[in-house]
Coordinates of C-alpha atoms in Angstrom, one line a residue:
M1 CA -101.9 137.3 -280.3
S2 CA -102.5 136.9 -284.0
A3 CA -103.8 138.5 -287.2
T4 CA -107.2 137.0 -286.4
I5 CA -107.4 139.1 -283.2
L6 CA -106.4 142.3 -285.1
T7 CA -109.0 141.5 -287.8
R8 CA -111.7 141.1 -285.1
H9 CA -110.7 144.3 -283.4
L10 CA -110.8 146.3 -286.7
H11 CA -114.1 144.7 -287.7
S12 CA -115.7 145.8 -284.4
H13 CA -114.9 149.4 -285.5
G14 CA -116.3 148.9 -289.1
L15 CA -112.8 148.6 -290.6
D16 CA -110.8 146.0 -292.5
L17 CA -107.1 145.6 -293.2
V18 CA -106.7 144.8 -296.9
T19 CA -103.7 143.8 -298.9
D20 CA -102.6 146.3 -301.5
T21 CA -100.2 145.9 -304.4
H22 CA -98.6 149.4 -304.0
K23 CA -99.0 150.1 -300.3
Y24 CA -98.5 146.6 -298.7
R25 CA -101.8 147.0 -296.9
K26 CA -104.5 149.6 -296.3
V27 CA -107.4 150.2 -293.9
A28 CA -110.8 150.3 -295.7
A29 CA -114.3 151.0 -294.4
L30 CA -116.7 148.1 -293.9
R31 CA -119.6 150.4 -293.2
P32 CA -120.4 154.0 -294.1
L33 CA -118.6 156.4 -291.9
N34 CA -120.1 159.9 -291.5
K35 CA -117.9 163.0 -291.4
G36 CA -117.0 163.9 -287.9
S37 CA -117.3 160.4 -286.6
V38 CA -114.6 158.5 -284.7
V39 CA -113.1 155.8 -286.8
I40 CA -111.1 154.2 -284.0
T41 CA -109.1 155.1 -280.9
S42 CA -105.5 153.9 -280.4
R43 CA -103.4 153.5 -277.3
P44 CA -99.7 154.1 -277.1
L45 CA -97.4 151.0 -277.0
C46 CA -95.5 152.7 -274.2
N47 CA -95.8 156.0 -272.3
P48 CA -95.2 158.8 -274.9
I49 CA -92.2 161.1 -274.4
I50 CA -93.0 164.7 -273.5
F51 CA -90.5 167.1 -275.1
P52 CA -88.1 168.7 -272.6
T53 CA -89.5 172.1 -273.5
H54 CA -93.0 171.0 -272.4
S55 CA -92.2 168.6 -269.6
A56 CA -93.0 171.1 -266.8
Q57 CA -96.4 171.8 -268.3
H58 CA -97.8 168.3 -268.5
C59 CA -98.2 165.3 -266.1
E60 CA -96.0 162.5 -267.6
T61 CA -98.6 159.9 -266.8
C62 CA -101.9 161.3 -267.8
F63 CA -100.8 164.4 -269.9
R64 CA -103.0 166.8 -267.9
T65 CA -101.9 170.3 -268.3
K66 CA -100.6 172.6 -265.5
D67 CA -103.0 175.3 -264.5
S68 CA -105.9 173.6 -266.3
D69 CA -109.2 173.3 -264.5
S70 CA -108.9 170.1 -262.5
S71 CA -112.7 169.9 -262.2
T72 CA -113.2 169.7 -266.0
D73 CA -110.0 168.1 -267.2
S74 CA -111.2 164.9 -268.8
G75 CA -110.3 161.3 -268.2
A76 CA -107.9 161.3 -265.3
S77 CA -109.6 163.8 -263.1
A78 CA -112.9 161.9 -263.4
A79 CA -111.1 158.7 -262.4
T80 CA -109.4 160.3 -259.4
G81 CA -112.3 162.4 -258.3
A82 CA -110.2 165.5 -258.4
G83 CA -111.8 168.6 -257.0
S84 CA -112.2 172.0 -258.6
G85 CA -109.3 174.5 -258.9
R86 CA -106.2 174.9 -261.0
L87 CA -104.0 171.9 -261.5
E88 CA -100.6 172.0 -259.9
L89 CA -97.7 169.7 -260.9
E90 CA -94.8 168.4 -258.8
R91 CA -91.5 167.2 -260.3
C92 CA -89.7 163.9 -259.5
S93 CA -87.4 164.7 -256.6
V94 CA -84.6 162.5 -258.0
C95 CA -84.3 163.4 -261.7
K96 CA -86.1 166.7 -261.4
K97 CA -87.1 166.4 -265.1
R98 CA -90.5 164.7 -265.0
Y99 CA -93.7 166.2 -263.5
Y100 CA -96.8 164.6 -262.0
C101 CA -100.3 165.9 -261.1
D102 CA -100.7 163.6 -258.0
R103 CA -99.3 160.6 -256.1
D104 CA -101.4 158.2 -258.1
C105 CA -99.8 159.3 -261.4
F106 CA -96.3 159.3 -259.9
T107 CA -96.9 155.7 -258.5
V108 CA -98.1 154.5 -261.9
A109 CA -95.0 156.0 -263.6
W110 CA -92.5 154.9 -261.0
K111 CA -93.6 151.3 -261.0
G112 CA -94.2 151.1 -264.7
W113 CA -91.1 152.8 -266.2
H114 CA -89.7 155.8 -264.5
K115 CA -87.5 154.1 -261.9
W116 CA -85.6 152.4 -264.7
V117 CA -84.9 155.6 -266.5
C118 CA -84.9 158.2 -263.7
H119 CA -81.1 158.2 -263.3
D120 CA -80.3 158.1 -267.0
K121 CA -78.2 161.0 -268.4
D122 CA -79.8 160.2 -271.7
M123 CA -83.3 161.0 -270.5
E124 CA -83.4 164.1 -272.7
D125 CA -82.6 162.1 -275.8
L126 CA -85.8 161.0 -277.6
D127 CA -84.3 157.9 -279.2
Y128 CA -82.7 156.5 -276.1
E129 CA -85.7 157.1 -273.9
M130 CA -88.2 155.9 -276.4
L131 CA -86.3 152.7 -277.0
K132 CA -86.0 151.9 -273.3
M133 CA -89.7 152.7 -272.8
I134 CA -90.7 150.3 -275.6
V135 CA -88.4 147.5 -274.2
I136 CA -89.8 148.0 -270.7
S137 CA -93.4 148.0 -271.9
I138 CA -93.1 144.9 -274.0
E139 CA -91.1 142.9 -271.3
R140 CA -93.6 143.8 -268.5
L141 CA -96.4 142.6 -270.7
R142 CA -94.6 139.4 -271.5
N143 CA -93.6 138.6 -268.0
G144 CA -97.0 139.3 -266.5
A145 CA -95.8 142.4 -264.5
F146 CA -98.2 144.6 -266.5
K147 CA -101.6 144.7 -264.8
E148 CA -104.0 147.2 -266.3
S149 CA -106.3 147.8 -263.3
K150 CA -109.6 149.4 -264.1
Q151 CA -108.9 151.7 -261.2
S152 CA -105.6 153.0 -262.5
V153 CA -105.5 156.6 -263.7
V154 CA -104.2 155.8 -267.1
A155 CA -106.6 152.9 -267.7
A156 CA -109.6 154.9 -266.6
A157 CA -108.6 157.9 -268.8
T158 CA -108.0 155.6 -271.8
A159 CA -111.3 153.8 -271.3
A160 CA -113.2 157.0 -270.8
A161 CA -111.8 158.5 -274.1
A162 CA -112.5 155.2 -276.0
A163 CA -116.0 154.8 -274.6
S164 CA -117.0 158.4 -275.5
H165 CA -116.0 157.9 -279.1
G166 CA -117.5 154.6 -280.2
T167 CA -118.8 151.1 -279.5
G168 CA -115.9 149.0 -280.9
E169 CA -113.5 146.8 -278.8
Q170 CA -111.0 148.6 -276.6
E171 CA -107.4 147.9 -277.7
S172 CA -105.3 145.8 -275.3
L173 CA -101.6 146.3 -274.9
A174 CA -101.0 142.8 -276.2
L175 CA -102.7 143.8 -279.4
S176 CA -100.6 147.0 -279.6
E177 CA -97.4 144.9 -279.2
Y178 CA -98.5 142.5 -282.0
V179 CA -99.3 145.3 -284.4
F180 CA -96.0 147.0 -283.6
S181 CA -94.2 143.7 -284.6
T182 CA -95.9 143.9 -288.0
L183 CA -95.0 147.5 -288.8
M184 CA -92.4 148.2 -291.5
G185 CA -89.0 149.4 -290.3
H186 CA -87.2 149.6 -293.7
E187 CA -83.9 148.6 -292.2
A188 CA -82.6 147.3 -295.6
I189 CA -83.0 150.7 -297.4
S190 CA -82.2 153.1 -294.5
D191 CA -79.3 155.4 -294.7
P192 CA -76.1 153.5 -293.5
A193 CA -75.2 156.4 -291.3
Q194 CA -78.6 156.3 -289.6
I195 CA -78.3 152.5 -289.1
S196 CA -74.8 153.0 -287.6
K197 CA -76.4 155.6 -285.2
Y198 CA -79.2 153.1 -284.3
R199 CA -76.6 150.4 -283.5
E200 CA -74.8 152.8 -281.2
I201 CA -78.0 153.7 -279.4
A202 CA -79.1 150.0 -279.2
T203 CA -75.8 148.9 -277.8
K204 CA -75.7 151.6 -275.1
T205 CA -79.4 151.0 -274.2
R206 CA -78.8 147.3 -273.8
E207 CA -75.8 147.9 -271.5
Q208 CA -77.8 150.4 -269.4
L209 CA -80.7 148.0 -268.9
I210 CA -78.3 145.4 -267.7
V211 CA -76.6 147.8 -265.3
A212 CA -80.0 149.0 -264.0
K213 CA -80.9 145.3 -263.3
F214 CA -84.3 145.5 -265.1
P215 CA -86.0 142.2 -264.5
F216 CA -86.2 140.3 -267.8
K217 CA -88.2 137.3 -266.6
S218 CA -90.3 136.4 -269.6
E219 CA -89.9 133.2 -271.6
N220 CA -88.9 135.2 -274.6
S221 CA -86.1 137.1 -272.9
R222 CA -84.6 134.3 -270.7
G223 CA -83.0 136.8 -268.4
E224 CA -81.4 139.0 -271.1
P225 CA -82.4 142.2 -272.8
P226 CA -83.3 142.0 -276.5
S227 CA -80.3 141.7 -278.7
V228 CA -78.7 144.7 -280.3
A229 CA -80.2 143.6 -283.7
E230 CA -83.7 143.4 -282.2
L231 CA -83.3 146.8 -280.5
M232 CA -82.3 148.3 -283.8
R233 CA -85.5 146.9 -285.4
Y234 CA -87.5 148.5 -282.6
L235 CA -85.8 151.9 -283.4
C236 CA -86.4 151.5 -287.1
R237 CA -90.1 150.7 -286.6
F238 CA -90.5 153.6 -284.2
H239 CA -88.9 156.2 -286.6
C240 CA -91.0 155.1 -289.5
N241 CA -94.3 155.0 -287.5
N242 CA -94.1 157.4 -284.6
F243 CA -96.5 160.3 -284.1
S244 CA -96.1 163.8 -282.9
I245 CA -98.7 164.3 -280.2
H246 CA -100.5 167.7 -280.2
D247 CA -103.1 169.4 -278.1
S248 CA -106.4 170.8 -279.3
Q249 CA -104.7 173.8 -280.7
L250 CA -102.4 171.6 -282.8
F251 CA -99.3 172.5 -280.8
T252 CA -97.0 169.5 -280.6
M253 CA -95.7 168.5 -277.2
A254 CA -94.7 164.9 -277.2
E255 CA -94.0 161.9 -279.4
G256 CA -95.4 158.4 -279.1
T257 CA -95.8 155.0 -280.8
F258 CA -99.4 154.2 -281.7
P259 CA -99.4 150.9 -283.6
I260 CA -103.1 150.8 -284.6
G261 CA -102.9 154.4 -285.8
A262 CA -99.8 153.5 -287.8
L263 CA -101.9 151.1 -289.9
F264 CA -103.6 154.0 -291.7
N265 CA -101.8 155.1 -294.9
H266 CA -100.9 158.7 -296.0
S267 CA -102.7 161.0 -298.4
C268 CA -101.9 164.6 -299.2
R269 CA -105.7 165.0 -299.4
P270 CA -106.7 163.0 -296.4
N271 CA -110.3 162.0 -295.5
A272 CA -109.4 161.5 -291.8
I273 CA -107.4 163.3 -289.1
V274 CA -105.4 162.2 -286.1
M275 CA -106.3 163.9 -282.8
Y276 CA -105.5 163.3 -279.2
E277 CA -107.4 163.1 -275.9
G278 CA -104.6 163.0 -273.4
Q279 CA -102.6 159.9 -274.4
T280 CA -105.4 158.4 -276.4
Q281 CA -105.1 158.8 -280.2
V282 CA -108.4 159.4 -281.9
V283 CA -108.9 159.0 -285.7
R284 CA -111.8 161.1 -286.9
T285 CA -113.3 161.4 -290.4
L286 CA -113.1 164.7 -292.3
E287 CA -115.6 163.6 -294.9
D288 CA -118.2 160.9 -295.4
I289 CA -116.4 157.6 -296.3
A290 CA -118.2 155.0 -298.3
V291 CA -118.0 151.2 -297.9
G292 CA -114.8 149.9 -299.4
Q293 CA -113.1 153.3 -299.5
E294 CA -109.7 153.6 -297.9
V295 CA -109.3 155.7 -294.7
C296 CA -106.3 157.9 -295.0
T297 CA -104.6 160.4 -292.7
S298 CA -101.7 162.7 -293.5
Y299 CA -98.2 162.2 -292.3
V300 CA -97.0 165.7 -293.3
D301 CA -98.3 169.3 -293.5
N302 CA -100.6 169.5 -296.6
G303 CA -99.6 173.2 -296.9
V304 CA -96.1 172.6 -298.2
Q305 CA -95.1 172.3 -301.8
R306 CA -94.8 169.0 -303.7
A307 CA -91.0 168.8 -303.6
E308 CA -90.8 169.3 -299.8
R309 CA -93.6 166.7 -299.2
R310 CA -91.8 164.2 -301.4
Q311 CA -88.6 164.7 -299.6
L312 CA -90.2 164.3 -296.2
L313 CA -92.1 161.2 -297.2
R314 CA -89.1 159.5 -298.8
G315 CA -86.7 160.5 -296.0
K316 CA -88.8 159.3 -293.1
Y317 CA -91.4 156.8 -294.5
F318 CA -89.6 155.5 -297.7
F319 CA -92.3 155.8 -300.2
D320 CA -93.4 158.0 -303.1
C321 CA -96.9 159.3 -302.6
L322 CA -99.5 158.4 -305.3
C323 CA -102.5 160.1 -303.7
P324 CA -105.0 162.1 -305.9
R325 CA -103.0 165.3 -305.3
C326 CA -99.6 163.8 -306.1
G327 CA -100.5 161.3 -308.8
E328 CA -98.1 159.2 -310.7
E329 CA -95.8 160.9 -313.3
E330 CA -94.6 158.8 -316.1
S331 CA -91.1 159.5 -317.3
G332 CA -91.1 161.5 -320.6
V333 CA -94.9 161.7 -320.8
T334 CA -96.6 165.1 -320.6
T335 CA -100.2 165.0 -319.7
K336 CA -102.6 167.8 -318.9
K337 CA -103.2 167.9 -315.1
A338 CA -106.6 168.0 -313.7
G339 CA -108.3 168.1 -310.3
F340 CA -106.0 168.2 -307.2
R341 CA -103.0 167.6 -309.5
I342 CA -103.3 171.3 -310.5
L343 CA -102.9 172.6 -306.9
D344 CA -99.2 172.1 -306.5
D345 CA -98.4 174.0 -309.7
L346 CA -100.5 176.8 -308.4
I347 CA -98.9 177.2 -305.0
E348 CA -95.3 176.7 -306.2
G349 CA -93.2 179.9 -306.2
E350 CA -90.3 181.2 -304.1
H351 CA -90.8 184.9 -304.6
D352 CA -92.7 187.6 -302.7
G353 CA -92.1 191.3 -302.7
E354 CA -91.4 193.8 -305.4
D355 CA -88.5 193.5 -307.9
G356 CA -86.5 191.2 -305.7
K357 CA -86.5 193.6 -302.8
K358 CA -86.8 192.3 -299.2
V359 CA -90.4 192.0 -298.0
D360 CA -91.1 194.5 -295.2
G361 CA -94.1 195.6 -293.2
E362 CA -94.7 198.7 -295.2
W363 CA -94.9 196.8 -298.5
L364 CA -97.1 194.1 -297.0
T365 CA -99.4 196.6 -295.5
K366 CA -100.0 198.1 -298.9
Q367 CA -100.8 194.7 -300.3
F368 CA -103.4 193.8 -297.7
E369 CA -105.0 197.2 -297.1
T370 CA -106.8 196.9 -300.5
I371 CA -108.7 193.7 -299.4
I372 CA -112.4 194.3 -298.9
L373 CA -113.9 192.1 -296.3
P374 CA -117.0 190.1 -297.3
G375 CA -120.5 190.9 -296.0
A376 CA -121.8 188.4 -293.5
R377 CA -125.0 187.6 -295.5
S378 CA -123.0 186.8 -298.7
L379 CA -121.5 183.8 -296.8
Q380 CA -124.7 182.3 -295.7
V381 CA -126.2 180.9 -299.0
A382 CA -124.4 178.9 -301.7
G383 CA -125.1 180.3 -305.1
P384 CA -124.0 179.4 -308.6
S385 CA -120.3 179.5 -309.6
L386 CA -118.8 182.9 -309.6
Q387 CA -117.1 184.4 -312.6
P388 CA -113.3 184.7 -311.8
P389 CA -111.9 188.2 -311.7
T390 CA -110.1 189.5 -314.8
M391 CA -106.9 189.9 -312.8
I392 CA -105.8 187.9 -309.7
N393 CA -104.2 189.9 -307.0
R394 CA -104.5 189.5 -303.2
S395 CA -107.7 191.3 -302.9
S396 CA -109.5 189.7 -305.9
F397 CA -108.2 186.3 -304.9
T398 CA -109.5 186.6 -301.4
S399 CA -113.0 187.7 -302.5
Y400 CA -113.2 185.0 -305.2
L401 CA -112.2 182.1 -302.8
I402 CA -114.2 183.3 -299.7
H403 CA -117.4 184.0 -301.6
S404 CA -117.1 180.7 -303.6
M405 CA -116.2 178.3 -300.8
V406 CA -117.4 179.5 -297.4
P407 CA -121.1 179.2 -298.2
L408 CA -120.6 175.6 -299.3
I409 CA -119.2 174.7 -295.9
Q410 CA -121.9 176.7 -294.1
T411 CA -124.7 174.9 -296.0
G412 CA -123.1 171.5 -295.7
V413 CA -123.0 170.5 -299.4
T414 CA -121.6 167.0 -300.2
E415 CA -117.9 166.5 -300.7
Q416 CA -118.4 165.9 -304.4
E417 CA -120.2 169.3 -304.8
Y418 CA -117.5 171.1 -302.8
T419 CA -114.7 169.4 -304.7
E420 CA -116.2 170.2 -308.1
R421 CA -116.4 173.9 -307.2
L422 CA -112.8 173.8 -305.9
F423 CA -111.6 172.3 -309.2
E424 CA -113.4 175.1 -311.1
I425 CA -111.4 177.6 -309.0
Y426 CA -108.1 175.7 -309.7
S427 CA -108.8 175.9 -313.4
A428 CA -109.7 179.6 -313.3
L429 CA -106.6 180.5 -311.2
Q430 CA -104.5 178.5 -313.7
T431 CA -105.7 180.5 -316.8
T432 CA -106.5 183.9 -315.4
P433 CA -103.7 186.5 -315.5
H434 CA -102.2 187.3 -312.0
C435 CA -100.1 190.0 -310.6
T436 CA -96.4 189.6 -309.7
P437 CA -95.5 188.1 -307.4
K438 CA -98.1 185.3 -307.7
P439 CA -100.5 185.9 -304.8
F440 CA -101.3 182.4 -303.8
T441 CA -98.0 180.6 -303.3
T442 CA -96.8 178.9 -300.1
T443 CA -94.1 181.6 -299.9
V444 CA -96.7 184.3 -299.8
M445 CA -98.7 182.3 -297.3
T446 CA -95.6 182.0 -295.0
N447 CA -95.0 185.8 -295.1
A448 CA -98.7 186.5 -294.7
T449 CA -98.9 184.3 -291.6
S450 CA -95.8 186.0 -290.0
F451 CA -97.3 189.4 -290.7
F452 CA -100.7 188.3 -289.3
N453 CA -99.0 187.3 -286.1
T454 CA -97.2 190.6 -285.9
S455 CA -100.4 192.5 -286.4
L456 CA -102.1 190.5 -283.6
E457 CA -99.2 191.4 -281.3
H458 CA -99.6 195.1 -282.1
Q459 CA -103.4 194.8 -281.8
S460 CA -103.8 196.2 -285.3
W461 CA -107.2 194.5 -285.6
A462 CA -108.4 196.1 -288.9
L463 CA -105.3 195.1 -290.7
A464 CA -105.1 191.7 -289.0
S465 CA -108.7 191.0 -290.1
K466 CA -107.8 191.6 -293.7
I467 CA -104.7 189.5 -293.6
G468 CA -106.5 186.7 -291.7
T469 CA -109.2 186.7 -294.4
F470 CA -106.6 186.3 -297.1
I471 CA -105.0 183.4 -295.2
L472 CA -108.4 181.8 -294.8
A473 CA -108.8 182.0 -298.6
L474 CA -105.4 180.2 -299.0
Y475 CA -106.3 177.6 -296.5
L476 CA -109.6 176.8 -298.3
M477 CA -107.6 176.4 -301.5
I478 CA -105.1 174.0 -300.0
Y479 CA -106.5 172.1 -297.1
P480 CA -109.5 169.8 -296.7
R481 CA -112.5 172.0 -295.8
H482 CA -112.8 170.4 -292.3
H483 CA -109.1 170.4 -291.5
P484 CA -108.7 171.6 -287.9
L485 CA -106.1 174.2 -289.0
V486 CA -108.8 175.9 -291.0
G487 CA -111.3 175.9 -288.1
L488 CA -108.7 177.2 -285.6
H489 CA -107.7 180.0 -287.9
C490 CA -111.4 181.0 -288.3
F491 CA -111.7 181.2 -284.5
T492 CA -108.7 183.6 -284.4
L493 CA -110.0 185.6 -287.3
A494 CA -113.4 186.0 -285.6
K495 CA -111.7 187.4 -282.5
C496 CA -109.9 189.9 -284.8
L497 CA -113.1 191.0 -286.4
W498 CA -114.9 191.4 -283.1
N499 CA -112.1 193.6 -281.8
D500 CA -112.0 195.7 -285.0
V501 CA -113.7 198.9 -283.7
E502 CA -113.1 200.6 -287.1
G503 CA -115.4 198.1 -288.8
G504 CA -118.2 198.7 -286.4
M505 CA -121.3 196.4 -286.4
T506 CA -120.4 195.2 -289.9
S507 CA -117.2 193.5 -288.5
V508 CA -119.2 192.1 -285.5
R509 CA -121.7 190.5 -287.9
L510 CA -118.9 189.0 -290.0
S511 CA -117.3 187.8 -286.8
H512 CA -120.4 185.9 -285.9
E513 CA -120.5 184.3 -289.4
I514 CA -116.9 183.2 -289.2
L515 CA -117.5 181.8 -285.7
K516 CA -120.3 179.7 -287.2
L517 CA -117.8 178.5 -289.8
S518 CA -115.2 177.7 -287.1
R519 CA -117.8 175.7 -285.1
N520 CA -119.0 173.8 -288.2
I521 CA -115.4 172.8 -289.1
L522 CA -114.2 172.0 -285.5
T523 CA -117.3 170.0 -284.7
V524 CA -116.1 167.6 -287.4
S525 CA -112.4 167.6 -286.6
H526 CA -112.6 167.9 -282.8
G527 CA -116.0 166.6 -281.9
R528 CA -118.1 167.8 -278.9
T529 CA -116.8 165.5 -276.2
G530 CA -113.6 165.3 -274.1
Q531 CA -110.8 167.8 -274.0
N532 CA -111.1 168.6 -277.7
G533 CA -114.8 169.2 -277.5
G534 CA -114.1 171.9 -275.0
L535 CA -112.9 174.1 -277.8
V536 CA -116.2 173.9 -279.6
E537 CA -117.9 174.9 -276.3
E538 CA -115.5 177.9 -276.1
I539 CA -116.5 179.0 -279.6
E540 CA -120.2 178.7 -278.8
A541 CA -119.7 180.7 -275.6
F542 CA -118.0 183.4 -277.6
M543 CA -120.8 183.3 -280.2
R544 CA -123.3 184.1 -277.4
T545 CA -121.2 187.1 -276.4
V546 CA -121.3 188.3 -280.0
E547 CA -125.0 187.6 -280.3
T548 CA -125.6 189.7 -277.2
E549 CA -123.8 192.6 -278.8
L550 CA -125.8 192.2 -282.0
G551 CA -129.0 192.1 -280.0
S552 CA -130.1 188.8 -281.4

């Protein structure tokens, strides 16, 4: 396996791996990529590790979910011909820690990896288990024990996910292993304490593999597990390149190593998003990407402040972000910020509440009750730029952002048009007087989100609708317009509005408009096929219910 094979694989997906002075290398588009299209799919180097808190809810082999509809669950069910009904999981009778949906999945797991880790006391430790899984996967590939039968559950599910998302070559495990060997581990600049921990884990893992009598038969291994130094390199690469695997609702439930996916660099204003179909990683575009343009995903939550993002990126990935939002600051040089560089100054702020008092429900209710929900028709047509309010508070901020940005998404304007309007808003928020505390900081967003969830629990639909609309305004200010978090929040907000009896048919009409917004966003981020596409179908089914009530 060589760089030539990797180049051919990427070219088949319209991508190229280009050397970069600052980033080492980057993935660029060889052909125009339309928003909502699949850039590439990536398979895990080894079976991902489901978190202990989620292990009883997912089959370890195919990731199908307990109590899901076995007749519609994608990939594995199609491969096994599973019938209709709710999916039941059975746990391994030995370790009692891993669960499987049927005998086929258990057999794949047992022969592939589980029998070598089933008795381990360290099974609940992510580092130990992932290291063993990587070693086992690579050795089985090298010694010829790995046979990816087209009839196997995992192979069929992976192939189905890849086939539904594009025409490029499917990724082989041999290619995954090669790409993994080229990833940066940053051993030389890692924290000495962390390196010491890795050495301890590597030493113990090597001893356990010897005791377990795992068959190291390949020419590379010569009957011995990898050296402690090599195992440490595996750990470093894993920690600098691993992914948190989430479901269609963005709830994380596992971690895995996806070498092809790790080739994509980070941006705090990404033009692509990482999603998952079972164990298959799917990289989708959030905006149109031109020939030669770099394809970037995000390694961290774009909704946190600059200092926290920098700390996360330096601590885990060992780089300083120079994306359009972060930019490059020259020491001792003061320049006027523009574009996305303004955003972090706007959202910075640690205070919420009145005169340093603790924020409580009564005070928050007063802040959000003044918000006036937009009319449905006002969100349907994009008009000229709106004049900013004379004073920015939570109510005027919400109205300004929602009326300015939602129509642009609904009418599908270009990214350039959308971004230009967003920059106008940033400049206006920067110069217009605002109340105290500043109403659009991440601290305010955190408190609003918590209060929104509390209002949902209490079924306070009218109040929740106002808080949810305020949060939507914040999301549109901070996140890319087609980010799945924005679309998912719109779906929740639409349900609040539909349940708001006080708002009458006005709220129902607004619910329908927000559902359209949610569908437009999630069609880009989730697509219409596979498990993720099921969410778009759910939204459209709810839209039909609302339309029936509206009599349309």
